[in-house]
């Protein structure tokens, strides 16, 4: 019986240490992502912020056009989102390299998925598939939430609060 108790305590301690290390690694990853954005040059950071503000405005326009049934506007807005409002048109080759070297791979992957969903939204709107339009608008919104909750907690601190809140529910 003593041996079993010692084994259980040892295993419990190992699980606790592993959980603690995992939590520390996760916090470190989030901090690194936030720090990486802060490492961008002021000009690139400004362009990135302008891009995000344009995407935010575009997302609001999408919803407004959707509730009006305006598929033509949805297609146009989504096409602009797919092609980027500012970054692709404004960045120099050096600034593109800066973004690629500083921003985390996860951010770049999420960004690519976002633009792919915007292309699909434009396509289904052009084809008149209103049921799929709603689906892709929700996917675009989910993309924004996912990226912000992982990469922009300094800018959107409510995501940290939501994460803390949701972890207490069973």
PDB file of C-alpha atoms in Angstrom:
ATOM      1  CA  UNK A   1       0.000   0.000   0.000  1.00  0.00           C
ATOM      2  CA  UNK A   2       2.851   2.387   0.847  1.00  0.00           C
ATOM      3  CA  UNK A   3       4.454   1.699  -2.529  1.00  0.00           C
ATOM      4  CA  UNK A   4       1.201   2.484  -4.354  1.00  0.00           C
ATOM      5  CA  UNK A   5       0.841   5.763  -2.469  1.00  0.00           C
ATOM      6  CA  UNK A   6       4.418   6.740  -3.325  1.00  0.00           C
ATOM      7  CA  UNK A   7       3.855   5.872  -7.012  1.00  0.00           C
ATOM      8  CA  UNK A   8       0.612   7.870  -7.126  1.00  0.00           C
ATOM      9  CA  UNK A   9       2.277  10.874  -5.467  1.00  0.00           C
ATOM     10  CA  UNK A  10       5.222  10.658  -7.852  1.00  0.00           C
ATOM     11  CA  UNK A  11       2.937  10.458 -10.884  1.00  0.00           C
ATOM     12  CA  UNK A  12       0.800  13.297  -9.558  1.00  0.00           C
ATOM     13  CA  UNK A  13       3.879  15.440  -9.074  1.00  0.00           C
ATOM     14  CA  UNK A  14       5.105  14.650 -12.612  1.00  0.00           C
ATOM     15  CA  UNK A  15       1.716  15.517 -14.118  1.00  0.00           C
ATOM     16  CA  UNK A  16       1.679  18.767 -12.141  1.00  0.00           C
ATOM     17  CA  UNK A  17       5.196  19.683 -13.289  1.00  0.00           C
ATOM     18  CA  UNK A  18       4.324  18.856 -16.927  1.00  0.00           C
ATOM     19  CA  UNK A  19       1.183  20.993 -16.720  1.00  0.00           C
ATOM     20  CA  UNK A  20       3.175  23.826 -15.199  1.00  0.00           C
ATOM     21  CA  UNK A  21       5.825  23.602 -17.937  1.00  0.00           C
ATOM     22  CA  UNK A  22       3.139  23.483 -20.648  1.00  0.00           C
ATOM     23  CA  UNK A  23       1.442  26.571 -19.218  1.00  0.00           C
ATOM     24  CA  UNK A  24       4.758  28.419 -19.044  1.00  0.00           C
ATOM     25  CA  UNK A  25       5.536  27.471 -22.654  1.00  0.00           C
ATOM     26  CA  UNK A  26       2.103  28.655 -23.798  1.00  0.00           C
ATOM     27  CA  UNK A  27       2.460  31.981 -21.992  1.00  0.00           C
ATOM     28  CA  UNK A  28       5.928  32.338 -23.501  1.00  0.00           C
ATOM     29  CA  UNK A  29       4.554  31.724 -27.029  1.00  0.00           C
ATOM     30  CA  UNK A  30       1.844  34.344 -26.623  1.00  0.00           C
ATOM     31  CA  UNK A  31       4.313  36.849 -25.183  1.00  0.00           C
ATOM     32  CA  UNK A  32       6.702  36.129 -28.064  1.00  0.00           C
ATOM     33  CA  UNK A  33       3.956  36.759 -30.651  1.00  0.00           C
ATOM     34  CA  UNK A  34       3.043  40.068 -28.991  1.00  0.00           C
ATOM     35  CA  UNK A  35       6.733  41.033 -28.753  1.00  0.00           C
ATOM     36  CA  UNK A  36       7.306  40.162 -32.392  1.00  0.00           C
ATOM     37  CA  UNK A  37       4.674  42.648 -33.527  1.00  0.00           C
ATOM     38  CA  UNK A  38       6.304  45.250 -31.275  1.00  0.00           C
ATOM     39  CA  UNK A  39       9.653  44.583 -33.046  1.00  0.00           C
ATOM     40  CA  UNK A  40       8.294  45.750 -36.401  1.00  0.00           C
ATOM     41  CA  UNK A  41       9.590  49.069 -37.667  1.00  0.00           C
ATOM     42  CA  UNK A  42       7.214  51.975 -37.043  1.00  0.00           C
ATOM     43  CA  UNK A  43       6.335  52.237 -40.755  1.00  0.00           C
ATOM     44  CA  UNK A  44       5.515  48.515 -41.112  1.00  0.00           C
ATOM     45  CA  UNK A  45       3.622  48.515 -37.823  1.00  0.00           C
ATOM     46  CA  UNK A  46       1.610  51.509 -39.062  1.00  0.00           C
ATOM     47  CA  UNK A  47       0.819  49.787 -42.381  1.00  0.00           C
ATOM     48  CA  UNK A  48      -0.210  46.615 -40.542  1.00  0.00           C
ATOM     49  CA  UNK A  49      -2.517  48.642 -38.299  1.00  0.00           C
ATOM     50  CA  UNK A  50      -4.025  50.415 -41.318  1.00  0.00           C
ATOM     51  CA  UNK A  51      -4.599  47.028 -42.949  1.00  0.00           C
ATOM     52  CA  UNK A  52      -6.287  45.633 -39.848  1.00  0.00           C
ATOM     53  CA  UNK A  53      -8.509  48.727 -39.561  1.00  0.00           C
ATOM     54  CA  UNK A  54      -9.489  48.365 -43.228  1.00  0.00           C
ATOM     55  CA  UNK A  55     -10.299  44.677 -42.688  1.00  0.00           C
ATOM     56  CA  UNK A  56     -12.370  45.592 -39.637  1.00  0.00           C
ATOM     57  CA  UNK A  57     -14.323  48.154 -41.660  1.00  0.00           C
ATOM     58  CA  UNK A  58     -14.695  45.654 -44.515  1.00  0.00           C
ATOM     59  CA  UNK A  59     -16.054  43.007 -42.152  1.00  0.00           C
ATOM     60  CA  UNK A  60     -18.671  45.458 -40.900  1.00  0.00           C
ATOM     61  CA  UNK A  61     -19.572  46.346 -44.504  1.00  0.00           C
ATOM     62  CA  UNK A  62     -19.917  42.636 -45.314  1.00  0.00           C
ATOM     63  CA  UNK A  63     -22.458  42.140 -42.557  1.00  0.00           C
ATOM     64  CA  UNK A  64     -24.407  45.211 -43.603  1.00  0.00           C
ATOM     65  CA  UNK A  65     -24.467  44.089 -47.253  1.00  0.00           C
ATOM     66  CA  UNK A  66     -25.447  40.558 -46.197  1.00  0.00           C
ATOM     67  CA  UNK A  67     -28.504  41.651 -44.251  1.00  0.00           C
ATOM     68  CA  UNK A  68     -29.516  43.756 -47.276  1.00  0.00           C
ATOM     69  CA  UNK A  69     -29.001  40.783 -49.622  1.00  0.00           C
ATOM     70  CA  UNK A  70     -26.472  42.783 -51.651  1.00  0.00           C
ATOM     71  CA  UNK A  71     -24.323  39.984 -53.073  1.00  0.00           C
ATOM     72  CA  UNK A  72     -22.610  42.290 -55.577  1.00  0.00           C
ATOM     73  CA  UNK A  73     -21.231  44.492 -52.771  1.00  0.00           C
ATOM     74  CA  UNK A  74     -20.250  41.396 -50.791  1.00  0.00           C
ATOM     75  CA  UNK A  75     -18.252  40.112 -53.748  1.00  0.00           C
ATOM     76  CA  UNK A  76     -16.490  43.460 -54.203  1.00  0.00           C
ATOM     77  CA  UNK A  77     -15.652  43.827 -50.506  1.00  0.00           C
ATOM     78  CA  UNK A  78     -14.437  40.237 -50.241  1.00  0.00           C
ATOM     79  CA  UNK A  79     -12.263  40.691 -53.341  1.00  0.00           C
ATOM     80  CA  UNK A  80     -10.625  43.729 -51.711  1.00  0.00           C
ATOM     81  CA  UNK A  81     -10.041  41.660 -48.557  1.00  0.00           C
ATOM     82  CA  UNK A  82      -8.544  38.834 -50.571  1.00  0.00           C
ATOM     83  CA  UNK A  83      -6.148  41.175 -52.355  1.00  0.00           C
ATOM     84  CA  UNK A  84      -5.415  43.164 -49.175  1.00  0.00           C
ATOM     85  CA  UNK A  85      -6.270  46.771 -48.826  1.00  0.00           C
ATOM     86  CA  UNK A  86      -2.850  48.208 -48.052  1.00  0.00           C
ATOM     87  CA  UNK A  87      -0.099  45.708 -47.302  1.00  0.00           C
ATOM     88  CA  UNK A  88       0.279  44.092 -50.709  1.00  0.00           C
ATOM     89  CA  UNK A  89       0.106  47.431 -52.466  1.00  0.00           C
ATOM     90  CA  UNK A  90       2.236  49.505 -50.088  1.00  0.00           C
ATOM     91  CA  UNK A  91       5.030  47.301 -48.780  1.00  0.00           C
ATOM     92  CA  UNK A  92       8.486  47.447 -50.259  1.00  0.00           C
ATOM     93  CA  UNK A  93      10.410  44.214 -50.796  1.00  0.00           C
ATOM     94  CA  UNK A  94      12.456  44.967 -47.673  1.00  0.00           C
ATOM     95  CA  UNK A  95       9.311  45.539 -45.582  1.00  0.00           C
ATOM     96  CA  UNK A  96       7.815  42.258 -46.829  1.00  0.00           C
ATOM     97  CA  UNK A  97      10.998  40.500 -45.712  1.00  0.00           C
ATOM     98  CA  UNK A  98      10.732  42.227 -42.339  1.00  0.00           C
ATOM     99  CA  UNK A  99       7.185  40.931 -41.870  1.00  0.00           C
ATOM    100  CA  UNK A 100       8.179  37.428 -42.947  1.00  0.00           C
ATOM    101  CA  UNK A 101      11.156  37.304 -40.605  1.00  0.00           C
ATOM    102  CA  UNK A 102       9.494  38.823 -37.530  1.00  0.00           C
ATOM    103  CA  UNK A 103       5.875  37.658 -37.498  1.00  0.00           C
ATOM    104  CA  UNK A 104       5.305  34.101 -36.258  1.00  0.00           C
ATOM    105  CA  UNK A 105       4.607  31.295 -38.728  1.00  0.00           C
ATOM    106  CA  UNK A 106       1.177  30.790 -37.150  1.00  0.00           C
ATOM    107  CA  UNK A 107       0.237  34.379 -37.975  1.00  0.00           C
ATOM    108  CA  UNK A 108       1.293  33.964 -41.599  1.00  0.00           C
ATOM    109  CA  UNK A 109      -0.667  30.697 -41.840  1.00  0.00           C
ATOM    110  CA  UNK A 110      -3.789  32.336 -40.383  1.00  0.00           C
ATOM    111  CA  UNK A 111      -3.398  35.305 -42.716  1.00  0.00           C
ATOM    112  CA  UNK A 112      -3.186  33.018 -45.738  1.00  0.00           C
ATOM    113  CA  UNK A 113      -6.342  31.181 -44.617  1.00  0.00           C
ATOM    114  CA  UNK A 114      -8.161  34.480 -44.126  1.00  0.00           C
ATOM    115  CA  UNK A 115      -7.413  35.632 -47.658  1.00  0.00           C
ATOM    116  CA  UNK A 116      -8.415  32.240 -49.056  1.00  0.00           C
ATOM    117  CA  UNK A 117     -11.781  32.487 -47.266  1.00  0.00           C
ATOM    118  CA  UNK A 118     -12.254  36.017 -48.631  1.00  0.00           C
ATOM    119  CA  UNK A 119     -11.646  34.664 -52.147  1.00  0.00           C
ATOM    120  CA  UNK A 120     -14.206  31.915 -51.563  1.00  0.00           C
ATOM    121  CA  UNK A 121     -16.698  34.478 -50.241  1.00  0.00           C
ATOM    122  CA  UNK A 122     -16.276  36.593 -53.359  1.00  0.00           C
ATOM    123  CA  UNK A 123     -16.747  33.515 -55.542  1.00  0.00           C
ATOM    124  CA  UNK A 124     -19.920  32.243 -53.834  1.00  0.00           C
ATOM    125  CA  UNK A 125     -21.388  35.767 -53.853  1.00  0.00           C
ATOM    126  CA  UNK A 126     -20.688  36.024 -57.599  1.00  0.00           C
ATOM    127  CA  UNK A 127     -22.385  32.659 -58.072  1.00  0.00           C
ATOM    128  CA  UNK A 128     -25.438  33.763 -56.062  1.00  0.00           C
ATOM    129  CA  UNK A 129     -25.090  31.102 -53.343  1.00  0.00           C
ATOM    130  CA  UNK A 130     -26.530  33.142 -50.477  1.00  0.00           C
ATOM    131  CA  UNK A 131     -26.437  30.200 -48.025  1.00  0.00           C
ATOM    132  CA  UNK A 132     -22.689  29.871 -48.602  1.00  0.00           C
ATOM    133  CA  UNK A 133     -22.224  33.629 -48.313  1.00  0.00           C
ATOM    134  CA  UNK A 134     -23.373  33.456 -44.693  1.00  0.00           C
ATOM    135  CA  UNK A 135     -21.083  30.484 -44.091  1.00  0.00           C
ATOM    136  CA  UNK A 136     -17.992  32.285 -45.425  1.00  0.00           C
ATOM    137  CA  UNK A 137     -18.803  35.508 -43.590  1.00  0.00           C
ATOM    138  CA  UNK A 138     -18.861  33.479 -40.365  1.00  0.00           C
ATOM    139  CA  UNK A 139     -15.563  31.800 -41.342  1.00  0.00           C
ATOM    140  CA  UNK A 140     -13.942  35.182 -41.977  1.00  0.00           C
ATOM    141  CA  UNK A 141     -15.148  36.405 -38.587  1.00  0.00           C
ATOM    142  CA  UNK A 142     -13.828  33.237 -36.918  1.00  0.00           C
ATOM    143  CA  UNK A 143     -10.478  33.841 -38.620  1.00  0.00           C
ATOM    144  CA  UNK A 144     -10.279  37.322 -37.113  1.00  0.00           C
ATOM    145  CA  UNK A 145     -11.193  36.091 -33.631  1.00  0.00           C
ATOM    146  CA  UNK A 146      -8.733  33.195 -33.789  1.00  0.00           C
ATOM    147  CA  UNK A 147      -5.848  35.354 -34.954  1.00  0.00           C
ATOM    148  CA  UNK A 148      -6.514  38.160 -32.483  1.00  0.00           C
ATOM    149  CA  UNK A 149      -6.898  35.767 -29.559  1.00  0.00           C
ATOM    150  CA  UNK A 150      -3.543  34.171 -30.397  1.00  0.00           C
ATOM    151  CA  UNK A 151      -1.476  37.060 -31.735  1.00  0.00           C
ATOM    152  CA  UNK A 152      -2.932  40.354 -30.512  1.00  0.00           C
ATOM    153  CA  UNK A 153      -3.768  40.006 -26.832  1.00  0.00           C
ATOM    154  CA  UNK A 154      -1.994  43.255 -26.047  1.00  0.00           C
ATOM    155  CA  UNK A 155      -4.283  45.070 -28.475  1.00  0.00           C
ATOM    156  CA  UNK A 156      -7.357  43.018 -27.525  1.00  0.00           C
ATOM    157  CA  UNK A 157      -6.998  42.200 -23.800  1.00  0.00           C
ATOM    158  CA  UNK A 158     -10.569  40.896 -23.574  1.00  0.00           C
ATOM    159  CA  UNK A 159      -9.403  37.658 -25.189  1.00  0.00           C
ATOM    160  CA  UNK A 160      -7.200  36.960 -22.167  1.00  0.00           C
ATOM    161  CA  UNK A 161     -10.178  37.624 -19.897  1.00  0.00           C
ATOM    162  CA  UNK A 162     -12.424  35.341 -21.979  1.00  0.00           C
ATOM    163  CA  UNK A 163      -9.824  32.570 -21.871  1.00  0.00           C
ATOM    164  CA  UNK A 164      -9.547  32.864 -18.084  1.00  0.00           C
ATOM    165  CA  UNK A 165     -13.348  32.858 -17.750  1.00  0.00           C
ATOM    166  CA  UNK A 166     -13.926  29.889 -20.045  1.00  0.00           C
ATOM    167  CA  UNK A 167     -11.338  27.745 -18.289  1.00  0.00           C
ATOM    168  CA  UNK A 168     -13.354  27.905 -15.037  1.00  0.00           C
ATOM    169  CA  UNK A 169     -16.499  26.331 -16.525  1.00  0.00           C
ATOM    170  CA  UNK A 170     -17.071  22.606 -16.488  1.00  0.00           C
TER     171      UNK A 170
END
